[in-house]
PDB file of C-alpha atoms in Angstrom:
ATOM      1  CA  GLY W   7     -14.860  -9.538  -1.076  1.00  0.00           C
ATOM      2  CA  ILE W   8     -14.833  -5.929  -2.079  1.00  0.00           C
ATOM      3  CA  GLN W   9     -13.583  -5.077  -5.545  1.00  0.00           C
ATOM      4  CA  VAL W  10     -11.645  -1.958  -6.412  1.00  0.00           C
ATOM      5  CA  GLU W  11     -11.290  -0.785 -10.013  1.00  0.00           C
ATOM      6  CA  GLN W  12      -9.156   2.119 -11.215  1.00  0.00           C
ATOM      7  CA  SER W  13      -9.237   3.930 -14.497  1.00  0.00           C
ATOM      8  CA  PRO W  14      -7.568   4.638 -16.746  1.00  0.00           C
ATOM      9  CA  PRO W  15      -4.803   2.018 -16.336  1.00  0.00           C
ATOM     10  CA  ASP W  16      -2.289   4.238 -18.092  1.00  0.00           C
ATOM     11  CA  LEU W  17      -2.083   7.967 -18.712  1.00  0.00           C
ATOM     12  CA  ILE W  18       0.462  10.063 -20.554  1.00  0.00           C
ATOM     13  CA  LEU W  19       0.342  13.813 -20.112  1.00  0.00           C
ATOM     14  CA  GLN W  20       2.300  16.793 -21.245  1.00  0.00           C
ATOM     15  CA  GLU W  21       3.689  18.889 -18.387  1.00  0.00           C
ATOM     16  CA  GLY W  22       1.135  21.468 -17.313  1.00  0.00           C
ATOM     17  CA  ALA W  23      -1.906  19.416 -18.236  1.00  0.00           C
ATOM     18  CA  ASN W  24      -4.706  18.448 -15.873  1.00  0.00           C
ATOM     19  CA  SER W  25      -6.027  14.923 -15.261  1.00  0.00           C
ATOM     20  CA  THR W  26      -8.655  12.977 -13.371  1.00  0.00           C
ATOM     21  CA  LEU W  27      -8.167   9.464 -12.045  1.00  0.00           C
ATOM     22  CA  ARG W  28     -11.109   7.361 -10.979  1.00  0.00           C
ATOM     23  CA  CYS W  29     -11.570   4.661  -8.364  1.00  0.00           C
ATOM     24  CA  ASN W  30     -14.746   2.563  -8.198  1.00  0.00           C
ATOM     25  CA  PHE W  31     -15.469   0.209  -5.335  1.00  0.00           C
ATOM     26  CA  SER W  32     -18.123  -2.468  -5.076  1.00  0.00           C
ATOM     27  CA  ASP W  33     -19.343  -2.049  -1.505  1.00  0.00           C
ATOM     28  CA  SER W  34     -19.902   0.736   1.036  1.00  0.00           C
ATOM     29  CA  VAL W  35     -16.752   1.801   2.860  1.00  0.00           C
ATOM     30  CA  ASN W  36     -15.881   4.121   5.679  1.00  0.00           C
ATOM     31  CA  ASN W  37     -12.284   4.683   4.655  1.00  0.00           C
ATOM     32  CA  LEU W  38     -10.554   5.365   1.384  1.00  0.00           C
ATOM     33  CA  GLN W  39      -6.955   6.285   0.759  1.00  0.00           C
ATOM     34  CA  TRP W  40      -5.062   7.473  -2.274  1.00  0.00           C
ATOM     35  CA  PHE W  41      -1.341   6.735  -2.624  1.00  0.00           C
ATOM     36  CA  HIS W  42       1.372   7.711  -5.029  1.00  0.00           C
ATOM     37  CA  GLN W  43       4.138   5.209  -5.749  1.00  0.00           C
ATOM     38  CA  ASN W  44       7.082   7.123  -7.125  1.00  0.00           C
ATOM     39  CA  PRO W  45       9.608   5.661  -9.548  1.00  0.00           C
ATOM     40  CA  TRP W  46      11.776   4.572  -6.606  1.00  0.00           C
ATOM     41  CA  GLY W  47       8.974   2.390  -5.237  1.00  0.00           C
ATOM     42  CA  GLN W  48       8.000   4.510  -2.241  1.00  0.00           C
ATOM     43  CA  LEU W  49       4.275   4.566  -1.340  1.00  0.00           C
ATOM     44  CA  ILE W  50       3.328   8.069  -0.292  1.00  0.00           C
ATOM     45  CA  ASN W  51       0.030   8.915   1.367  1.00  0.00           C
ATOM     46  CA  LEU W  52      -1.902  11.464  -0.640  1.00  0.00           C
ATOM     47  CA  PHE W  53      -5.312  11.543   0.907  1.00  0.00           C
ATOM     48  CA  TYR W  54      -7.353   9.836   3.566  1.00  0.00           C
ATOM     49  CA  ILE W  55     -10.834  10.645   2.261  1.00  0.00           C
ATOM     50  CA  PRO W  56     -13.809   8.447   3.243  1.00  0.00           C
ATOM     51  CA  SER W  57     -16.157  11.143   1.934  1.00  0.00           C
ATOM     52  CA  GLY W  58     -16.227  14.729   0.746  1.00  0.00           C
ATOM     53  CA  THR W  59     -13.459  16.720  -0.904  1.00  0.00           C
ATOM     54  CA  LYS W  60      -9.930  17.521   0.170  1.00  0.00           C
ATOM     55  CA  GLN W  61      -7.205  19.600  -1.484  1.00  0.00           C
ATOM     56  CA  ASN W  62      -3.457  19.569  -1.063  1.00  0.00           C
ATOM     57  CA  GLY W  63      -1.701  21.940  -3.358  1.00  0.00           C
ATOM     58  CA  ARG W  64      -2.183  20.878  -6.966  1.00  0.00           C
ATOM     59  CA  LEU W  65      -3.884  17.696  -5.933  1.00  0.00           C
ATOM     60  CA  SER W  66      -7.469  17.248  -4.760  1.00  0.00           C
ATOM     61  CA  ALA W  67      -9.713  14.299  -4.163  1.00  0.00           C
ATOM     62  CA  THR W  68     -13.426  13.722  -3.951  1.00  0.00           C
ATOM     63  CA  THR W  69     -15.171  10.642  -2.604  1.00  0.00           C
ATOM     64  CA  VAL W  70     -18.888  10.088  -3.169  1.00  0.00           C
ATOM     65  CA  ALA W  71     -19.449   7.222  -0.756  1.00  0.00           C
ATOM     66  CA  THR W  72     -23.113   6.742  -1.665  1.00  0.00           C
ATOM     67  CA  GLU W  73     -22.211   6.190  -5.311  1.00  0.00           C
ATOM     68  CA  ARG W  74     -19.082   4.187  -4.509  1.00  0.00           C
ATOM     69  CA  TYR W  75     -16.450   6.111  -6.302  1.00  0.00           C
ATOM     70  CA  SER W  76     -13.564   8.494  -5.689  1.00  0.00           C
ATOM     71  CA  LEU W  77     -11.738  10.877  -8.012  1.00  0.00           C
ATOM     72  CA  LEU W  78      -8.219  12.219  -7.804  1.00  0.00           C
ATOM     73  CA  TYR W  79      -7.514  15.459  -9.646  1.00  0.00           C
ATOM     74  CA  ILE W  80      -4.029  16.527 -10.639  1.00  0.00           C
ATOM     75  CA  SER W  81      -3.734  20.025 -11.962  1.00  0.00           C
ATOM     76  CA  SER W  82      -0.778  21.620 -13.749  1.00  0.00           C
ATOM     77  CA  SER W  83       1.020  18.286 -13.768  1.00  0.00           C
ATOM     78  CA  GLN W  84       4.766  18.175 -13.294  1.00  0.00           C
ATOM     79  CA  THR W  85       7.310  15.446 -14.236  1.00  0.00           C
ATOM     80  CA  THR W  86       7.590  14.638 -10.527  1.00  0.00           C
ATOM     81  CA  ASP W  87       3.940  13.539 -10.542  1.00  0.00           C
ATOM     82  CA  SER W  88       4.959  10.495 -12.633  1.00  0.00           C
ATOM     83  CA  GLY W  89       4.423   7.159 -11.025  1.00  0.00           C
ATOM     84  CA  VAL W  90       1.579   4.896 -10.070  1.00  0.00           C
ATOM     85  CA  TYR W  91      -1.507   6.110  -8.232  1.00  0.00           C
ATOM     86  CA  PHE W  92      -3.381   3.645  -6.092  1.00  0.00           C
ATOM     87  CA  CYS W  93      -6.659   3.891  -4.279  1.00  0.00           C
ATOM     88  CA  ALA W  94      -7.377   1.465  -1.461  1.00  0.00           C
ATOM     89  CA  VAL W  95     -10.385   0.654   0.757  1.00  0.00           C
ATOM     90  CA  PRO W  96     -10.898  -1.592   3.731  1.00  0.00           C
ATOM     91  CA  SER W  97     -11.869  -5.176   3.215  1.00  0.00           C
ATOM     92  CA  SER W  98     -14.750  -6.746   5.056  1.00  0.00           C
ATOM     93  CA  GLY W  99     -14.236  -7.338   8.751  1.00  0.00           C
ATOM     94  CA  ASN W 100     -12.919  -4.775  11.162  1.00  0.00           C
ATOM     95  CA  THR W 101      -9.240  -5.412  10.715  1.00  0.00           C
ATOM     96  CA  GLY W 102      -8.332  -2.177   8.995  1.00  0.00           C
ATOM     97  CA  LYS W 103      -6.415  -3.916   6.190  1.00  0.00           C
ATOM     98  CA  LEU W 104      -6.709  -2.224   2.802  1.00  0.00           C
ATOM     99  CA  ILE W 105      -7.532  -3.715  -0.556  1.00  0.00           C
ATOM    100  CA  PHE W 106      -5.741  -1.950  -3.385  1.00  0.00           C
ATOM    101  CA  GLY W 107      -6.836  -1.225  -6.902  1.00  0.00           C
ATOM    102  CA  GLN W 108      -4.516  -2.126  -9.762  1.00  0.00           C
ATOM    103  CA  GLY W 109      -3.355   1.446 -10.046  1.00  0.00           C
ATOM    104  CA  THR W 110      -3.100   4.141 -12.740  1.00  0.00           C
ATOM    105  CA  THR W 111       0.372   4.603 -14.209  1.00  0.00           C
ATOM    106  CA  LEU W 112       0.963   8.257 -15.002  1.00  0.00           C
ATOM    107  CA  GLN W 113       3.786   9.531 -17.139  1.00  0.00           C
ATOM    108  CA  VAL W 114       4.271  13.287 -17.355  1.00  0.00           C
ATOM    109  CA  LYS W 115       6.459  14.374 -20.229  1.00  0.00           C
ATOM    110  CA  PRO W 116       8.471  17.622 -20.135  1.00  0.00           C
TER     111      PRO W 116
ATOM    112  CA  ASP I   5       8.940  10.235   6.072  1.00  0.00           C
ATOM    113  CA  SER I   6       5.991   8.093   7.074  1.00  0.00           C
ATOM    114  CA  GLY I   7       7.516   7.091  10.415  1.00  0.00           C
ATOM    115  CA  VAL I   8       7.493   3.381   9.497  1.00  0.00           C
ATOM    116  CA  THR I   9      11.005   1.916   9.228  1.00  0.00           C
ATOM    117  CA  GLN I  10      11.865  -1.132   7.201  1.00  0.00           C
ATOM    118  CA  THR I  11      15.174  -2.951   6.923  1.00  0.00           C
ATOM    119  CA  PRO I  12      16.920  -3.973   4.833  1.00  0.00           C
ATOM    120  CA  LYS I  13      16.035  -1.783   1.862  1.00  0.00           C
ATOM    121  CA  HIS I  14      17.581  -4.212  -0.623  1.00  0.00           C
ATOM    122  CA  LEU I  15      18.363  -7.861  -0.341  1.00  0.00           C
ATOM    123  CA  ILE I  16      19.791 -10.296  -2.899  1.00  0.00           C
ATOM    124  CA  THR I  17      19.836 -13.938  -2.094  1.00  0.00           C
ATOM    125  CA  ALA I  18      19.748 -17.357  -3.712  1.00  0.00           C
ATOM    126  CA  THR I  19      16.948 -19.915  -4.189  1.00  0.00           C
ATOM    127  CA  GLY I  20      16.409 -22.099  -1.164  1.00  0.00           C
ATOM    128  CA  GLN I  21      17.661 -19.509   1.305  1.00  0.00           C
ATOM    129  CA  ARG I  22      15.864 -17.821   4.189  1.00  0.00           C
ATOM    130  CA  VAL I  23      15.612 -14.106   4.898  1.00  0.00           C
ATOM    131  CA  THR I  24      14.086 -11.946   7.624  1.00  0.00           C
ATOM    132  CA  LEU I  25      12.534  -8.547   6.931  1.00  0.00           C
ATOM    133  CA  ARG I  26      12.098  -6.137   9.829  1.00  0.00           C
ATOM    134  CA  CYS I  27       9.581  -3.379  10.407  1.00  0.00           C
ATOM    135  CA  SER I  28       9.196  -0.754  13.123  1.00  0.00           C
ATOM    136  CA  PRO I  29       5.782   0.904  13.166  1.00  0.00           C
ATOM    137  CA  ARG I  30       5.017   4.534  13.764  1.00  0.00           C
ATOM    138  CA  SER I  31       5.120   5.550  17.410  1.00  0.00           C
ATOM    139  CA  GLY I  32       1.784   4.677  19.002  1.00  0.00           C
ATOM    140  CA  ASP I  33       0.544   2.389  16.218  1.00  0.00           C
ATOM    141  CA  LEU I  34      -0.454  -1.031  17.419  1.00  0.00           C
ATOM    142  CA  SER I  35      -1.256  -2.634  14.044  1.00  0.00           C
ATOM    143  CA  VAL I  36       1.297  -3.825  11.548  1.00  0.00           C
ATOM    144  CA  TYR I  37       0.450  -5.035   8.045  1.00  0.00           C
ATOM    145  CA  TRP I  38       2.642  -6.791   5.506  1.00  0.00           C
ATOM    146  CA  TYR I  39       2.084  -6.495   1.786  1.00  0.00           C
ATOM    147  CA  GLN I  40       3.841  -8.016  -1.202  1.00  0.00           C
ATOM    148  CA  GLN I  41       4.125  -6.166  -4.494  1.00  0.00           C
ATOM    149  CA  SER I  42       5.194  -8.331  -7.450  1.00  0.00           C
ATOM    150  CA  LEU I  43       5.467  -7.082 -10.997  1.00  0.00           C
ATOM    151  CA  ASP I  44       2.340  -8.916 -12.126  1.00  0.00           C
ATOM    152  CA  GLN I  45       0.297  -9.117  -8.955  1.00  0.00           C
ATOM    153  CA  GLY I  46      -0.077  -5.589  -7.642  1.00  0.00           C
ATOM    154  CA  LEU I  47      -0.195  -4.944  -3.893  1.00  0.00           C
ATOM    155  CA  GLN I  48      -1.289  -8.089  -2.054  1.00  0.00           C
ATOM    156  CA  PHE I  49      -2.062  -8.270   1.604  1.00  0.00           C
ATOM    157  CA  LEU I  50      -0.097 -10.941   3.450  1.00  0.00           C
ATOM    158  CA  ILE I  51      -0.790 -10.712   7.173  1.00  0.00           C
ATOM    159  CA  GLN I  52      -1.699  -8.297  10.000  1.00  0.00           C
ATOM    160  CA  TYR I  53      -0.720  -8.182  13.646  1.00  0.00           C
ATOM    161  CA  TYR I  54      -2.355  -6.165  16.347  1.00  0.00           C
ATOM    162  CA  ASN I  55      -0.572  -5.639  19.651  1.00  0.00           C
ATOM    163  CA  GLY I  56       1.343  -8.924  19.272  1.00  0.00           C
ATOM    164  CA  GLU I  57      -1.500 -11.052  18.052  1.00  0.00           C
ATOM    165  CA  GLU I  58      -2.243 -12.221  14.484  1.00  0.00           C
ATOM    166  CA  ARG I  59      -5.430 -10.495  13.405  1.00  0.00           C
ATOM    167  CA  ALA I  60      -5.904 -11.137   9.665  1.00  0.00           C
ATOM    168  CA  LYS I  61      -4.288 -13.365   7.156  1.00  0.00           C
ATOM    169  CA  GLY I  62      -4.226 -12.962   3.390  1.00  0.00           C
ATOM    170  CA  ASN I  63      -2.654 -15.131   0.683  1.00  0.00           C
ATOM    171  CA  ILE I  64       0.508 -15.783   2.657  1.00  0.00           C
ATOM    172  CA  LEU I  65       2.463 -18.839   1.643  1.00  0.00           C
ATOM    173  CA  GLU I  66       3.199 -21.509   4.219  1.00  0.00           C
ATOM    174  CA  ARG I  67       6.935 -20.855   3.619  1.00  0.00           C
ATOM    175  CA  PHE I  68       6.358 -17.346   5.003  1.00  0.00           C
ATOM    176  CA  SER I  69       5.763 -16.502   8.626  1.00  0.00           C
ATOM    177  CA  ALA I  70       5.589 -13.345  10.689  1.00  0.00           C
ATOM    178  CA  GLN I  71       5.396 -12.138  14.253  1.00  0.00           C
ATOM    179  CA  GLN I  72       5.049  -8.966  16.221  1.00  0.00           C
ATOM    180  CA  PHE I  73       7.196  -8.539  19.332  1.00  0.00           C
ATOM    181  CA  PRO I  74       6.304  -6.857  22.651  1.00  0.00           C
ATOM    182  CA  ASP I  75       8.018  -3.624  21.512  1.00  0.00           C
ATOM    183  CA  LEU I  76       5.611  -3.784  18.507  1.00  0.00           C
ATOM    184  CA  HIS I  77       8.223  -4.236  15.848  1.00  0.00           C
ATOM    185  CA  SER I  78       7.492  -7.008  13.397  1.00  0.00           C
ATOM    186  CA  GLU I  79       9.471  -9.455  11.360  1.00  0.00           C
ATOM    187  CA  LEU I  80       8.494 -11.281   8.185  1.00  0.00           C
ATOM    188  CA  ASN I  81      10.408 -14.523   7.618  1.00  0.00           C
ATOM    189  CA  LEU I  82      10.587 -15.937   4.106  1.00  0.00           C
ATOM    190  CA  SER I  83      12.090 -19.414   3.717  1.00  0.00           C
ATOM    191  CA  SER I  84      12.921 -21.893   0.950  1.00  0.00           C
ATOM    192  CA  LEU I  85      12.949 -18.919  -1.384  1.00  0.00           C
ATOM    193  CA  GLU I  86      11.958 -19.293  -4.990  1.00  0.00           C
ATOM    194  CA  LEU I  87      12.520 -17.007  -7.941  1.00  0.00           C
ATOM    195  CA  GLY I  88       8.886 -15.947  -7.824  1.00  0.00           C
ATOM    196  CA  ASP I  89       9.339 -14.543  -4.352  1.00  0.00           C
ATOM    197  CA  SER I  90      11.282 -11.673  -5.794  1.00  0.00           C
ATOM    198  CA  ALA I  91       9.176  -8.634  -4.955  1.00  0.00           C
ATOM    199  CA  LEU I  92       8.901  -5.443  -2.960  1.00  0.00           C
ATOM    200  CA  TYR I  93       7.705  -6.206   0.556  1.00  0.00           C
ATOM    201  CA  PHE I  94       5.951  -3.380   2.359  1.00  0.00           C
ATOM    202  CA  CYS I  95       5.140  -2.942   5.980  1.00  0.00           C
ATOM    203  CA  ALA I  96       2.406  -0.564   7.096  1.00  0.00           C
ATOM    204  CA  SER I  97       1.092   0.531  10.430  1.00  0.00           C
ATOM    205  CA  SER I  98      -1.990   2.174  11.776  1.00  0.00           C
ATOM    206  CA  VAL I  99      -3.676   3.027  15.023  1.00  0.00           C
ATOM    207  CA  ASP I 100      -6.435   0.674  13.969  1.00  0.00           C
ATOM    208  CA  PRO I 101      -9.382   1.405  16.269  1.00  0.00           C
ATOM    209  CA  GLY I 102     -11.129  -1.674  14.886  1.00  0.00           C
ATOM    210  CA  THR I 103     -13.623   0.308  12.895  1.00  0.00           C
ATOM    211  CA  ASN I 104     -11.891   0.226   9.476  1.00  0.00           C
ATOM    212  CA  THR I 105     -11.241   3.960   9.793  1.00  0.00           C
ATOM    213  CA  GLY I 106      -7.541   3.889  10.588  1.00  0.00           C
ATOM    214  CA  GLU I 107      -5.187   5.498   8.097  1.00  0.00           C
ATOM    215  CA  LEU I 108      -2.353   3.219   7.013  1.00  0.00           C
ATOM    216  CA  PHE I 109       1.170   4.517   6.596  1.00  0.00           C
ATOM    217  CA  PHE I 110       3.746   2.521   4.607  1.00  0.00           C
ATOM    218  CA  GLY I 111       7.431   2.082   5.038  1.00  0.00           C
ATOM    219  CA  GLU I 112       9.828   2.433   2.082  1.00  0.00           C
ATOM    220  CA  GLY I 113       9.756  -1.309   1.402  1.00  0.00           C
ATOM    221  CA  SER I 114      12.324  -4.098   1.233  1.00  0.00           C
ATOM    222  CA  ARG I 115      13.229  -5.098  -2.288  1.00  0.00           C
ATOM    223  CA  LEU I 116      14.024  -8.795  -2.401  1.00  0.00           C
ATOM    224  CA  THR I 117      15.770 -10.348  -5.354  1.00  0.00           C
ATOM    225  CA  VAL I 118      16.075 -14.135  -5.481  1.00  0.00           C
ATOM    226  CA  LEU I 119      18.652 -15.423  -7.929  1.00  0.00           C
TER     227      LEU I 119
END
């Protein structure tokens, strides 16, 4: 099945710093989602981005489907950005279920 | 608020017991997905229902079962519970047009602790 790898696994930033998280996937996809899991465990949709670039406030994402990777940019990080960031892509077969990467754990220090 | 509702939010029970987790999908979504998140396993797909029918199955244990009802809400039944079943159980829903392009929205999860 499709493999999803995220890097780095852990990231510690000072408040105000910028960061880039990467998601590589092993097969072509027509759907990719980024999620933020906050310290309370909630999974929050950040982006639905099968290709191209999207921006939402301080966050933006780019997916280059032909090269099988996606990037999540966080600018001017805040302590509330802390948590785990997951990317997820559909598995084979048209069921719509998503396969998740192992996540990047981000800690933003004040 | 994703529009997906899960109950209960927290559940503590003993080994050998049985529990039922409930999920109401977003209005209009026909597909429901169940995921398990353990400390050392990440987010693992368990099972999917589409309009009342099982559509995909992941690494779901035989002690676990699920169903989707005519009103589209779903229940995940966990029986003969073991310590290792302690986890966060998520439900997600999507419109799921069958082209792998549907966006999934997750509920807040049910945190199960087995003592």
